[in-house]
PDB file of C-alpha atoms in Angstrom:
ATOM      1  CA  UNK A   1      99.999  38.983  49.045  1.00 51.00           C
ATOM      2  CA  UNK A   2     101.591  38.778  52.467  1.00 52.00           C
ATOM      3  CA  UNK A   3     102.933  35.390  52.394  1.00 66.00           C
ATOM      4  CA  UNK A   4     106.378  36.269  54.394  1.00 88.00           C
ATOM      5  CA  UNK A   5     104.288  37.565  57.087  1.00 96.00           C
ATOM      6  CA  UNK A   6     103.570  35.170  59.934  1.00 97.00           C
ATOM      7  CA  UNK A   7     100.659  35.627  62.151  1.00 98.00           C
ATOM      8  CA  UNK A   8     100.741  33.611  65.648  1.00 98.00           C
ATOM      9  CA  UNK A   9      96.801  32.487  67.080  1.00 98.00           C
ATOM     10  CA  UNK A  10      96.542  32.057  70.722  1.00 98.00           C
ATOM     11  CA  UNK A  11      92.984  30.628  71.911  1.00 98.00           C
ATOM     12  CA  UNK A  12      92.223  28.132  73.743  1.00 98.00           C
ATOM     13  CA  UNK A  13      89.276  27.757  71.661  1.00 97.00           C
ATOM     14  CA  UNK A  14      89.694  25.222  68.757  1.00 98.00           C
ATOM     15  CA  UNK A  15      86.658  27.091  66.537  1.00 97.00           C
ATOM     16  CA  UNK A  16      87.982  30.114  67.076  1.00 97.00           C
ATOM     17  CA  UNK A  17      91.544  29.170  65.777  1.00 98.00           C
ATOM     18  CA  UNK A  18      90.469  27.022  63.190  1.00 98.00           C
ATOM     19  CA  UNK A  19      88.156  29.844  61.514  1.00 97.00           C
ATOM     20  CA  UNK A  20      90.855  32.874  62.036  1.00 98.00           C
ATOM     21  CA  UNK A  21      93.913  30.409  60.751  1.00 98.00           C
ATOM     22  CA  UNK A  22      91.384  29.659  57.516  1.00 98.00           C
ATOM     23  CA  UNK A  23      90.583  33.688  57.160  1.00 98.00           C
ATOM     24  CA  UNK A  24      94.267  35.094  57.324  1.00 98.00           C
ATOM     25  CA  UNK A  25      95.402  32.459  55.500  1.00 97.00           C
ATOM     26  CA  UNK A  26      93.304  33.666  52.715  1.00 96.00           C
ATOM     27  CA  UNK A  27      95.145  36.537  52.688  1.00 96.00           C
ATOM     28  CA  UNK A  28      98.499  35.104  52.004  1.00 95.00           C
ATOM     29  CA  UNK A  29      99.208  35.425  55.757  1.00 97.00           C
ATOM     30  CA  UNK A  30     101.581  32.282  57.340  1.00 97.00           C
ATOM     31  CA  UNK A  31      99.591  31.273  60.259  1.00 98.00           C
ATOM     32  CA  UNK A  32     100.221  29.127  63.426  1.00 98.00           C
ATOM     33  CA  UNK A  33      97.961  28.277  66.231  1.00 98.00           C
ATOM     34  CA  UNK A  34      98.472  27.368  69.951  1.00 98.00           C
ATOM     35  CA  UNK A  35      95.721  26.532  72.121  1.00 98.00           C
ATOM     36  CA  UNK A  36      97.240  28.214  75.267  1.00 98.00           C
ATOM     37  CA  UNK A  37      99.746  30.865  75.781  1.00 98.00           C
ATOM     38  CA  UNK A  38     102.326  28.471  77.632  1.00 98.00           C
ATOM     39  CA  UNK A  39     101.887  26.113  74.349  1.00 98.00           C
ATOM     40  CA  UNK A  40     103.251  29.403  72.583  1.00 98.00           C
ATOM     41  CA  UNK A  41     105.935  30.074  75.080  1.00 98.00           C
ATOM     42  CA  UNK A  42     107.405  26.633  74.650  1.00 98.00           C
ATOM     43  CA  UNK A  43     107.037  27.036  70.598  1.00 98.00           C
ATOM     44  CA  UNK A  44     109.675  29.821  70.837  1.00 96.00           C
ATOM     45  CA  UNK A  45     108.050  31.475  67.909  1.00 97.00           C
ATOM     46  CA  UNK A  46     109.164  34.774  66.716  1.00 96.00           C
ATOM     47  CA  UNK A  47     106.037  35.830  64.415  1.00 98.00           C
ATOM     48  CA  UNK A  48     104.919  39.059  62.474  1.00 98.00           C
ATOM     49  CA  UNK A  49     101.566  39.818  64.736  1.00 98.00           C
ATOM     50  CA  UNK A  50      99.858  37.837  67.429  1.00 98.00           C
ATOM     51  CA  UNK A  51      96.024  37.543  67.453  1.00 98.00           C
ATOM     52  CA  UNK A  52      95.466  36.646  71.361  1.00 98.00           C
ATOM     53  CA  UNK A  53      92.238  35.783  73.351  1.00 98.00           C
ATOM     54  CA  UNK A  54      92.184  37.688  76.454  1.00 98.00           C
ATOM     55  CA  UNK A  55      90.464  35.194  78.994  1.00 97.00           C
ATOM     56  CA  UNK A  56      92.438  31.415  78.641  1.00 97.00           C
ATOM     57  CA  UNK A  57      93.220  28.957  81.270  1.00 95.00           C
ATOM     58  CA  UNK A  58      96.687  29.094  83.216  1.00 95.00           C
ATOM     59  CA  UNK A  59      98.210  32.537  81.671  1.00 98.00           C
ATOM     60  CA  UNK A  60      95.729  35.123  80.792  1.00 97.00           C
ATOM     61  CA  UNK A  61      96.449  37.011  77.079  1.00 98.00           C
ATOM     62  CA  UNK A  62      97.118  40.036  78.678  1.00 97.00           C
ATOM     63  CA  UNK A  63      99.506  37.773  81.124  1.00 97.00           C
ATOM     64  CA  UNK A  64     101.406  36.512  78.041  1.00 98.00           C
ATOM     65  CA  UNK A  65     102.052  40.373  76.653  1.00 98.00           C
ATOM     66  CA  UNK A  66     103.493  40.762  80.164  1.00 97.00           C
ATOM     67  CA  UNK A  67     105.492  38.046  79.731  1.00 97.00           C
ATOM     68  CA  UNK A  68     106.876  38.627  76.504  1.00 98.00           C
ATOM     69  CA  UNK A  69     107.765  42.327  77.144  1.00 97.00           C
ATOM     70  CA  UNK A  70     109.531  41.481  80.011  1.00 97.00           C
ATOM     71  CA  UNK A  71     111.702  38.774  78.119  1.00 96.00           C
ATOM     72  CA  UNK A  72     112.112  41.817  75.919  1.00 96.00           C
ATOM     73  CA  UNK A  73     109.841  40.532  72.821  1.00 96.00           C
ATOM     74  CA  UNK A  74     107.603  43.696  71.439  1.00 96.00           C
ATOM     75  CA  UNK A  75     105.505  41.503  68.684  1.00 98.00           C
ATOM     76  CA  UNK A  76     102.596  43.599  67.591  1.00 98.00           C
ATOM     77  CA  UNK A  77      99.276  42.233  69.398  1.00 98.00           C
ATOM     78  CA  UNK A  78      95.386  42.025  68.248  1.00 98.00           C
ATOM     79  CA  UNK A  79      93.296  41.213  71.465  1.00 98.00           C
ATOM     80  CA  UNK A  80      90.248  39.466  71.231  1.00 98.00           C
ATOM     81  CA  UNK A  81      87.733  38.985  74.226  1.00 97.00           C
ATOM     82  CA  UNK A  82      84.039  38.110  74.738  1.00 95.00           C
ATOM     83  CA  UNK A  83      84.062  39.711  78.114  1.00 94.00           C
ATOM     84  CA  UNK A  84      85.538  42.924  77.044  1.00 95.00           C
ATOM     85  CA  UNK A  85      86.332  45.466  80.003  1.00 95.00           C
ATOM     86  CA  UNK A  86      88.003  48.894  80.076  1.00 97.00           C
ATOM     87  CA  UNK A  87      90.685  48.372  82.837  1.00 96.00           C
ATOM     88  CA  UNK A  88      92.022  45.683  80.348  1.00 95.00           C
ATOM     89  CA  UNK A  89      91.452  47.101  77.381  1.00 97.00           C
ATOM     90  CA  UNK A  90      93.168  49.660  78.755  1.00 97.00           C
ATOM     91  CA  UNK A  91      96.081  48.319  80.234  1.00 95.00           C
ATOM     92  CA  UNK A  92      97.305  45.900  77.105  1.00 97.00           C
ATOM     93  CA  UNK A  93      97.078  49.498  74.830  1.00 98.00           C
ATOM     94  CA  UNK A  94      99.021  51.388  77.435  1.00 98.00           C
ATOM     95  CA  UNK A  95     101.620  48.038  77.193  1.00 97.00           C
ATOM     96  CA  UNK A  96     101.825  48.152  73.359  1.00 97.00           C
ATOM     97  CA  UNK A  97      98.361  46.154  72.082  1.00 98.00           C
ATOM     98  CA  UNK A  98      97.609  47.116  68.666  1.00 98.00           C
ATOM     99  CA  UNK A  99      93.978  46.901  69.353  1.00 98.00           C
ATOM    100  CA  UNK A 100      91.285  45.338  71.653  1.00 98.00           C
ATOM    101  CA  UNK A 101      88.497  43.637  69.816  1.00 98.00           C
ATOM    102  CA  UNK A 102      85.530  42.212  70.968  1.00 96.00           C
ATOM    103  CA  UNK A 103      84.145  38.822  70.119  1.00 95.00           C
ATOM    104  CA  UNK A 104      82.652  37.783  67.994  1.00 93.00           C
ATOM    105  CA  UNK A 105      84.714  39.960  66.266  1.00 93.00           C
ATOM    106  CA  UNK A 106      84.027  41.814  62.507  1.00 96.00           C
ATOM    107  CA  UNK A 107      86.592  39.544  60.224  1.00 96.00           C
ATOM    108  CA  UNK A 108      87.189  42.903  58.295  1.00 97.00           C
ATOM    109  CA  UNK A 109      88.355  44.537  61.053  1.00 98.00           C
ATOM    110  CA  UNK A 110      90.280  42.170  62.372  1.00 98.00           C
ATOM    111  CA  UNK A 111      91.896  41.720  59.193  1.00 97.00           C
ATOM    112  CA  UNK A 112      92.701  45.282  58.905  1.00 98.00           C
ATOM    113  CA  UNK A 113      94.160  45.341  62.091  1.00 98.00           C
ATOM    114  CA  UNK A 114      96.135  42.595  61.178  1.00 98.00           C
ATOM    115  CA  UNK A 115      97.560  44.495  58.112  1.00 97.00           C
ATOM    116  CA  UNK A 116      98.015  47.608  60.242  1.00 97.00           C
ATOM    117  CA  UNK A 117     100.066  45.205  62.434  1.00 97.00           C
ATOM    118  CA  UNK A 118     102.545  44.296  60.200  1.00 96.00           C
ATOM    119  CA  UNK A 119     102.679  46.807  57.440  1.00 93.00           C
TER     120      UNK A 119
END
């Protein structure tokens, strides 16, 4: 059980957050979600891992890692995008992304990444 562990959603996609929130939290995982990565900036939340989607209105998921490392937050990161390309993928690994998924995304892999994340 991982139930002091706090995973953070980010996705502007209400499915999306609903159905990730339901799988970690069968896991034991704490989970919030945010539909944007502003409405996670304003939260202030400090949490274990982040699951973010890539390509959101306003600030970008690779945007928010930006932003975060340069107000000197390193939270562990999961990507997630359904229009994966390699000069993203590899620029949020180069900044410290844990890993860059694809959707729809493998729940078993995401949830080992998740565990990889915070262990």
């Amino acid at each position: 059980m991982h139930s002091e562990k706090t995973i953070a959603i980010v996705d502007d996609d209400e499915g999306v957050r609903i159905s990730l929130a339901s799988l970690l939290r069968s896991f034991g995982y704490q989970v919030s979600t945010y539909g944007s990565a502003i409405a996670f900036l304003e939260s202030g939340a400090a949490p274990d891992c982040m699951v973010v989607d890539i390509q959101m209105p306003t600030m970008q998921g690779d945007e928010l890692q930006a932003r975060l490392i340069a107000d000197g937050q390193f939270i562990p990161m999961i990507f997630m995008t359904a229009f994966p390309t390699e000069a993203v993928r590899n620029r949020v690994l180069a900044a410290g992304g844990r890993a860059f998924l694809e959707k729809p995304t493998d729940t078993d892999i995401l949830v080992h990444e998740v565990e990889r994340a915070v262990a």
